[in-house]
PDB file of C-alpha atoms and ligand atoms in Angstrom:
ATOM      1  CA  MET A   1     121.218 100.242 106.490  1.00 78.00           C
ATOM      2  CA  HIS A   2     122.369 102.851 103.999  1.00 84.00           C
ATOM      3  CA  GLN A   3     122.811 106.530 104.778  1.00 88.00           C
ATOM      4  CA  GLY A   4     121.424 108.980 102.219  1.00 93.00           C
ATOM      5  CA  ASP A   5     120.785 106.686  99.251  1.00 96.00           C
ATOM      6  CA  LEU A   6     120.560 103.073  98.122  1.00 95.00           C
ATOM      7  CA  SER A   7     123.993 101.481  97.959  1.00 93.00           C
ATOM      8  CA  PRO A   8     125.405 101.236  94.408  1.00 93.00           C
ATOM      9  CA  GLY A   9     124.083  98.216  92.551  1.00 91.00           C
ATOM     10  CA  ALA A  10     121.495  97.349  95.211  1.00 93.00           C
ATOM     11  CA  LEU A  11     118.367  95.824  93.637  1.00 94.00           C
ATOM     12  CA  ASP A  12     119.764  96.238  90.112  1.00 91.00           C
ATOM     13  CA  GLY A  13     117.729  94.071  87.771  1.00 89.00           C
ATOM     14  CA  ALA A  14     114.923  93.416  90.267  1.00 93.00           C
ATOM     15  CA  THR A  15     111.631  93.366  88.351  1.00 96.00           C
ATOM     16  CA  SER A  16     109.635  93.913  91.542  1.00 98.00           C
ATOM     17  CA  VAL A  17     110.534  95.562  94.829  1.00 98.00           C
ATOM     18  CA  ALA A  18     108.538  95.494  98.066  1.00 98.00           C
ATOM     19  CA  ILE A  19     108.659  98.970  99.566  1.00 98.00           C
ATOM     20  CA  ASP A  20     107.526 100.928 102.618  1.00 98.00           C
ATOM     21  CA  SER A  21     108.595 104.125 104.339  1.00 98.00           C
ATOM     22  CA  GLU A  22     108.641 105.611 107.813  1.00 97.00           C
ATOM     23  CA  THR A  23     107.890 109.274 108.455  1.00 97.00           C
ATOM     24  CA  LEU A  24     107.891 111.510 111.509  1.00 96.00           C
ATOM     25  CA  GLY A  25     104.086 111.609 111.379  1.00 95.00           C
ATOM     26  CA  LEU A  26     101.120 111.102 109.094  1.00 93.00           C
ATOM     27  CA  LYS A  27     100.551 114.660 107.859  1.00 95.00           C
ATOM     28  CA  LEU A  28     101.554 115.518 104.296  1.00 94.00           C
ATOM     29  CA  GLY A  29     103.297 118.877 104.043  1.00 91.00           C
ATOM     30  CA  ARG A  30     104.223 118.832 107.726  1.00 95.00           C
ATOM     31  CA  ASP A  31     106.049 115.593 108.401  1.00 97.00           C
ATOM     32  CA  PRO A  32     109.415 114.623 106.950  1.00 97.00           C
ATOM     33  CA  LEU A  33     110.159 111.324 105.227  1.00 98.00           C
ATOM     34  CA  CYS A  34     112.818 109.547 107.280  1.00 98.00           C
ATOM     35  CA  VAL A  35     113.401 105.963 106.151  1.00 98.00           C
ATOM     36  CA  VAL A  36     112.622 103.912 103.030  1.00 98.00           C
ATOM     37  CA  GLN A  37     112.686 100.094 103.186  1.00 98.00           C
ATOM     38  CA  LEU A  38     113.096  98.002 100.044  1.00 98.00           C
ATOM     39  CA  LYS A  39     113.297  94.293  99.302  1.00 98.00           C
ATOM     40  CA  GLY A  40     113.547  92.387  96.031  1.00 97.00           C
ATOM     41  CA  PRO A  41     111.816  89.040  95.403  1.00 95.00           C
ATOM     42  CA  GLU A  42     114.745  87.422  97.206  1.00 91.00           C
ATOM     43  CA  GLY A  43     117.846  88.635  99.013  1.00 90.00           C
ATOM     44  CA  ASP A  44     118.519  91.329 101.548  1.00 93.00           C
ATOM     45  CA  THR A  45     116.249  94.076 102.800  1.00 96.00           C
ATOM     46  CA  HIS A  46     117.703  97.536 102.220  1.00 97.00           C
ATOM     47  CA  LEU A  47     116.978 100.404 104.598  1.00 97.00           C
ATOM     48  CA  VAL A  48     117.751 103.909 103.386  1.00 97.00           C
ATOM     49  CA  GLN A  49     118.007 106.604 106.049  1.00 97.00           C
ATOM     50  CA  LEU A  50     117.457 109.785 104.067  1.00 97.00           C
ATOM     51  CA  ASP A  51     119.455 112.981 104.383  1.00 96.00           C
ATOM     52  CA  ARG A  52     116.592 115.286 105.293  1.00 95.00           C
ATOM     53  CA  SER A  53     118.583 118.451 104.490  1.00 95.00           C
ATOM     54  CA  SER A  54     118.747 117.599 100.774  1.00 96.00           C
ATOM     55  CA  TYR A  55     116.816 114.388 100.024  1.00 97.00           C
ATOM     56  CA  ASP A  56     119.570 113.780  97.493  1.00 96.00           C
ATOM     57  CA  ALA A  57     119.108 110.090  96.654  1.00 97.00           C
ATOM     58  CA  PRO A  58     119.543 109.579  92.899  1.00 97.00           C
ATOM     59  CA  ARG A  59     119.684 105.777  92.985  1.00 97.00           C
ATOM     60  CA  LEU A  60     116.513 105.524  95.065  1.00 98.00           C
ATOM     61  CA  LYS A  61     114.713 108.024  92.796  1.00 98.00           C
ATOM     62  CA  ARG A  62     115.788 106.091  89.704  1.00 97.00           C
ATOM     63  CA  LEU A  63     114.335 102.880  91.159  1.00 97.00           C
ATOM     64  CA  LEU A  64     111.048 104.560  92.137  1.00 98.00           C
ATOM     65  CA  THR A  65     110.538 105.831  88.587  1.00 98.00           C
ATOM     66  CA  ASP A  66     111.986 102.808  86.721  1.00 97.00           C
ATOM     67  CA  PRO A  67     109.210 101.630  84.353  1.00 97.00           C
ATOM     68  CA  ASN A  68     110.623  98.074  84.491  1.00 97.00           C
ATOM     69  CA  THR A  69     110.450  97.718  88.288  1.00 98.00           C
ATOM     70  CA  LEU A  70     107.072  97.184  89.960  1.00 98.00           C
ATOM     71  CA  LYS A  71     106.917  98.802  93.396  1.00 98.00           C
ATOM     72  CA  ILE A  72     104.751  96.734  95.808  1.00 98.00           C
ATOM     73  CA  PHE A  73     103.269  98.710  98.751  1.00 98.00           C
ATOM     74  CA  HIS A  74     100.657  98.256 101.437  1.00 98.00           C
ATOM     75  CA  PHE A  75      98.626 101.485 101.340  1.00 98.00           C
ATOM     76  CA  GLY A  76     100.960 102.977  98.757  1.00 98.00           C
ATOM     77  CA  ARG A  77      98.864 106.124  98.519  1.00 98.00           C
ATOM     78  CA  PHE A  78     100.616 107.669 101.514  1.00 98.00           C
ATOM     79  CA  ASP A  79     104.175 106.591 100.651  1.00 98.00           C
ATOM     80  CA  ILE A  80     103.786 107.692  97.022  1.00 98.00           C
ATOM     81  CA  ALA A  81     102.514 111.111  98.146  1.00 98.00           C
ATOM     82  CA  MET A  82     105.423 111.444 100.594  1.00 98.00           C
ATOM     83  CA  PHE A  83     107.891 110.513  97.821  1.00 98.00           C
ATOM     84  CA  LEU A  84     106.298 113.122  95.547  1.00 98.00           C
ATOM     85  CA  VAL A  85     106.582 115.847  98.219  1.00 98.00           C
ATOM     86  CA  HIS A  86     110.102 115.101  99.470  1.00 98.00           C
ATOM     87  CA  LEU A  87     111.868 113.335  96.606  1.00 98.00           C
ATOM     88  CA  GLY A  88     109.998 115.103  93.809  1.00 98.00           C
ATOM     89  CA  VAL A  89     109.297 111.889  91.913  1.00 98.00           C
ATOM     90  CA  MET A  90     106.122 110.194  90.688  1.00 98.00           C
ATOM     91  CA  THR A  91     106.477 106.540  91.722  1.00 98.00           C
ATOM     92  CA  ALA A  92     105.366 104.054  89.038  1.00 98.00           C
ATOM     93  CA  PRO A  93     104.456 101.354  88.214  1.00 98.00           C
ATOM     94  CA  VAL A  94     102.937 100.310  91.534  1.00 98.00           C
ATOM     95  CA  TYR A  95     100.941  97.529  93.206  1.00 98.00           C
ATOM     96  CA  CYS A  96      99.073  98.007  96.487  1.00 98.00           C
ATOM     97  CA  THR A  97      98.255  95.003  98.669  1.00 98.00           C
ATOM     98  CA  LYS A  98      95.651  97.045 100.576  1.00 98.00           C
ATOM     99  CA  ILE A  99      93.692  97.873  97.417  1.00 98.00           C
ATOM    100  CA  ALA A 100      94.066  94.269  96.250  1.00 98.00           C
ATOM    101  CA  SER A 101      92.763  93.088  99.625  1.00 98.00           C
ATOM    102  CA  LYS A 102      89.752  95.417  99.483  1.00 98.00           C
ATOM    103  CA  LEU A 103      88.856  94.120  96.025  1.00 98.00           C
ATOM    104  CA  ALA A 104      89.538  90.443  96.757  1.00 98.00           C
ATOM    105  CA  ARG A 105      88.599  89.954 100.448  1.00 98.00           C
ATOM    106  CA  THR A 106      85.063  91.375 100.423  1.00 98.00           C
ATOM    107  CA  TYR A 107      84.132  88.960 103.245  1.00 98.00           C
ATOM    108  CA  THR A 108      85.917  91.201 105.796  1.00 98.00           C
ATOM    109  CA  ASP A 109      86.617  94.868 106.492  1.00 97.00           C
ATOM    110  CA  ARG A 110      90.026  94.132 108.061  1.00 97.00           C
ATOM    111  CA  HIS A 111      92.594  95.238 105.489  1.00 98.00           C
ATOM    112  CA  GLY A 112      95.480  96.386 107.707  1.00 97.00           C
ATOM    113  CA  LEU A 113      98.877  94.860 106.891  1.00 97.00           C
ATOM    114  CA  ARG A 114      98.814  92.831 110.109  1.00 96.00           C
ATOM    115  CA  ASP A 115      95.327  91.448 109.462  1.00 97.00           C
ATOM    116  CA  VAL A 116      96.031  90.520 105.844  1.00 98.00           C
ATOM    117  CA  THR A 117      99.423  88.960 106.684  1.00 97.00           C
ATOM    118  CA  ARG A 118      97.950  86.928 109.532  1.00 97.00           C
ATOM    119  CA  GLU A 119      95.187  85.515 107.352  1.00 98.00           C
ATOM    120  CA  LEU A 120      97.030  84.907 104.083  1.00 98.00           C
ATOM    121  CA  ILE A 121     100.554  84.043 105.308  1.00 96.00           C
ATOM    122  CA  GLY A 122      99.884  82.919 108.879  1.00 96.00           C
ATOM    123  CA  VAL A 123     102.445  85.304 110.365  1.00 95.00           C
ATOM    124  CA  ASP A 124     101.875  87.735 113.248  1.00 93.00           C
ATOM    125  CA  LEU A 125     103.689  91.029 112.655  1.00 90.00           C
ATOM    126  CA  SER A 126     104.689  93.200 115.610  1.00 79.00           C
ATOM    127  CA  LYS A 127     103.288  96.722 115.876  1.00 74.00           C
ATOM    128  CA  ALA A 128     105.580  97.737 118.710  1.00 73.00           C
ATOM    129  CA  GLN A 129     107.804 100.310 116.940  1.00 73.00           C
ATOM    130  CA  GLN A 130     105.154 101.785 114.638  1.00 74.00           C
ATOM    131  CA  SER A 131     104.900 105.066 116.536  1.00 83.00           C
ATOM    132  CA  SER A 132     108.568 105.471 117.440  1.00 93.00           C
ATOM    133  CA  ASP A 133     110.885 108.409 116.592  1.00 96.00           C
ATOM    134  CA  TRP A 134     111.907 107.754 112.990  1.00 96.00           C
ATOM    135  CA  GLY A 135     113.754 111.083 112.866  1.00 95.00           C
ATOM    136  CA  ALA A 136     116.412 109.855 115.294  1.00 96.00           C
ATOM    137  CA  ALA A 137     119.978 110.048 113.964  1.00 94.00           C
ATOM    138  CA  VAL A 138     120.627 106.464 115.018  1.00 95.00           C
ATOM    139  CA  LEU A 139     117.761 103.967 114.826  1.00 95.00           C
ATOM    140  CA  SER A 140     117.485 101.248 117.469  1.00 95.00           C
ATOM    141  CA  PRO A 141     117.847  97.568 116.519  1.00 94.00           C
ATOM    142  CA  GLU A 142     114.129  97.220 117.322  1.00 94.00           C
ATOM    143  CA  GLN A 143     113.241 100.004 114.869  1.00 95.00           C
ATOM    144  CA  VAL A 144     115.405  98.474 112.142  1.00 95.00           C
ATOM    145  CA  ALA A 145     113.798  95.046 112.650  1.00 94.00           C
ATOM    146  CA  TYR A 146     110.305  96.553 112.615  1.00 94.00           C
ATOM    147  CA  ALA A 147     110.972  98.611 109.487  1.00 95.00           C
ATOM    148  CA  ALA A 148     112.315  95.554 107.670  1.00 95.00           C
ATOM    149  CA  SER A 149     109.378  93.369 108.748  1.00 95.00           C
ATOM    150  CA  ASP A 150     106.947  95.703 106.982  1.00 96.00           C
ATOM    151  CA  VAL A 151     108.311  94.693 103.554  1.00 97.00           C
ATOM    152  CA  THR A 152     109.183  91.045 104.292  1.00 96.00           C
ATOM    153  CA  HIS A 153     105.873  89.507 103.195  1.00 97.00           C
ATOM    154  CA  LEU A 154     104.642  91.893 100.488  1.00 98.00           C
ATOM    155  CA  HIS A 155     105.768  89.678  97.576  1.00 98.00           C
ATOM    156  CA  ALA A 156     104.015  86.641  99.072  1.00 98.00           C
ATOM    157  CA  LEU A 157     100.905  88.721  99.819  1.00 98.00           C
ATOM    158  CA  ARG A 158     100.795  89.926  96.231  1.00 98.00           C
ATOM    159  CA  GLU A 159     100.900  86.298  95.010  1.00 98.00           C
ATOM    160  CA  ARG A 160      98.024  85.235  97.272  1.00 98.00           C
ATOM    161  CA  LEU A 161      95.951  88.314  96.474  1.00 98.00           C
ATOM    162  CA  ASP A 162      96.537  88.007  92.716  1.00 98.00           C
ATOM    163  CA  ALA A 163      95.246  84.423  92.832  1.00 98.00           C
ATOM    164  CA  MET A 164      92.094  85.626  94.613  1.00 98.00           C
ATOM    165  CA  LEU A 165      91.618  88.539  92.213  1.00 98.00           C
ATOM    166  CA  VAL A 166      91.924  86.222  89.202  1.00 98.00           C
ATOM    167  CA  ARG A 167      89.542  83.730  90.807  1.00 98.00           C
ATOM    168  CA  GLU A 168      86.929  86.454  91.320  1.00 98.00           C
ATOM    169  CA  GLY A 169      87.422  88.077  87.909  1.00 98.00           C
ATOM    170  CA  ARG A 170      88.619  91.333  89.491  1.00 98.00           C
ATOM    171  CA  MET A 171      92.225  91.520  88.244  1.00 98.00           C
ATOM    172  CA  ALA A 172      91.569  94.071  85.486  1.00 98.00           C
ATOM    173  CA  LEU A 173      89.763  96.341  87.938  1.00 98.00           C
ATOM    174  CA  ALA A 174      92.633  96.020  90.406  1.00 98.00           C
ATOM    175  CA  GLN A 175      95.182  96.852  87.700  1.00 98.00           C
ATOM    176  CA  ALA A 176      93.210  99.960  86.730  1.00 98.00           C
ATOM    177  CA  CYS A 177      93.301 101.058  90.382  1.00 98.00           C
ATOM    178  CA  PHE A 178      97.075 100.481  90.609  1.00 98.00           C
ATOM    179  CA  ASP A 179      97.565 102.514  87.424  1.00 98.00           C
ATOM    180  CA  PHE A 180      95.548 105.372  88.924  1.00 98.00           C
ATOM    181  CA  LEU A 181      97.148 105.236  92.387  1.00 98.00           C
ATOM    182  CA  PRO A 182     100.106 107.592  91.680  1.00 98.00           C
ATOM    183  CA  HIS A 183      97.595 110.139  90.368  1.00 98.00           C
ATOM    184  CA  ARG A 184      95.411 109.687  93.478  1.00 98.00           C
ATOM    185  CA  ALA A 185      98.539 110.474  95.530  1.00 98.00           C
ATOM    186  CA  ALA A 186      99.241 113.524  93.363  1.00 98.00           C
ATOM    187  CA  LEU A 187      95.678 114.745  94.069  1.00 97.00           C
ATOM    188  CA  ASP A 188      96.425 114.414  97.809  1.00 97.00           C
ATOM    189  CA  VAL A 189      99.536 116.545  97.406  1.00 97.00           C
ATOM    190  CA  ALA A 190      97.703 119.106  95.246  1.00 97.00           C
ATOM    191  CA  GLY A 191      94.996 119.710  97.876  1.00 95.00           C
ATOM    192  CA  TRP A 192      92.257 117.182  97.077  1.00 97.00           C
ATOM    193  CA  GLU A 193      93.224 114.951  99.998  1.00 95.00           C
ATOM    194  CA  GLU A 194      89.761 114.827 101.590  1.00 94.00           C
ATOM    195  CA  ALA A 195      87.591 115.290  98.537  1.00 92.00           C
ATOM    196  CA  ASP A 196      86.254 112.333  96.541  1.00 93.00           C
ATOM    197  CA  ILE A 197      86.158 113.853  93.073  1.00 94.00           C
ATOM    198  CA  PHE A 198      84.093 110.906  91.849  1.00 94.00           C
ATOM    199  CA  ALA A 199      81.302 111.615  94.325  1.00 95.00           C
ATOM    200  CA  HIS A 200      78.135 113.390  93.123  1.00 95.00           C
ATOM    201  CA  ALA A 201      78.214 116.118  95.766  1.00 84.00           C
TER     202      ALA A 201
HETATM  203 MN1   MN B   1     106.022 100.712 107.978  1.00 72.04          MN
END
């Protein structure tokens, strides 16, 4: 657990980082960003408890915008929008296991992190702390464990989903979606959250 920013040197040289965040609620423009969880392909999971008075976190911001580090999310659209609002950075490049799942697993409509992890990794993730108070000054051991568990399997999920996407000839389409995702998040922040600008009406 780091207060305010990533610890110096953490995740230096990682070419991909699994990432998630916890907020006080789900509304952009209302709810503060509280915690960011990060994990490289191997090694420790890093939890950053942000200073909500300044959001001064230069090492975290550098990682989010590093063109040589792929950020792997599950439903990155929300986290990326939150990072844009509170940290003022456009996160890229990104991968989203939810988008990959929707393109690869067309035999189901269950694309939640718990559903995808259960099927592809065989692990049952707990949901118990999902709706807890992430704005608390001191997080409980249960919150810390829950926050960390949300990034534990993202690298393995990406591997499984990539194999399925390649098998089905959908990798290029998935990559195009990942490339667009930061811009989709920027549209959310700019006021086009509900509108589908690709729709006819
Ligand atoms: Mn989470």
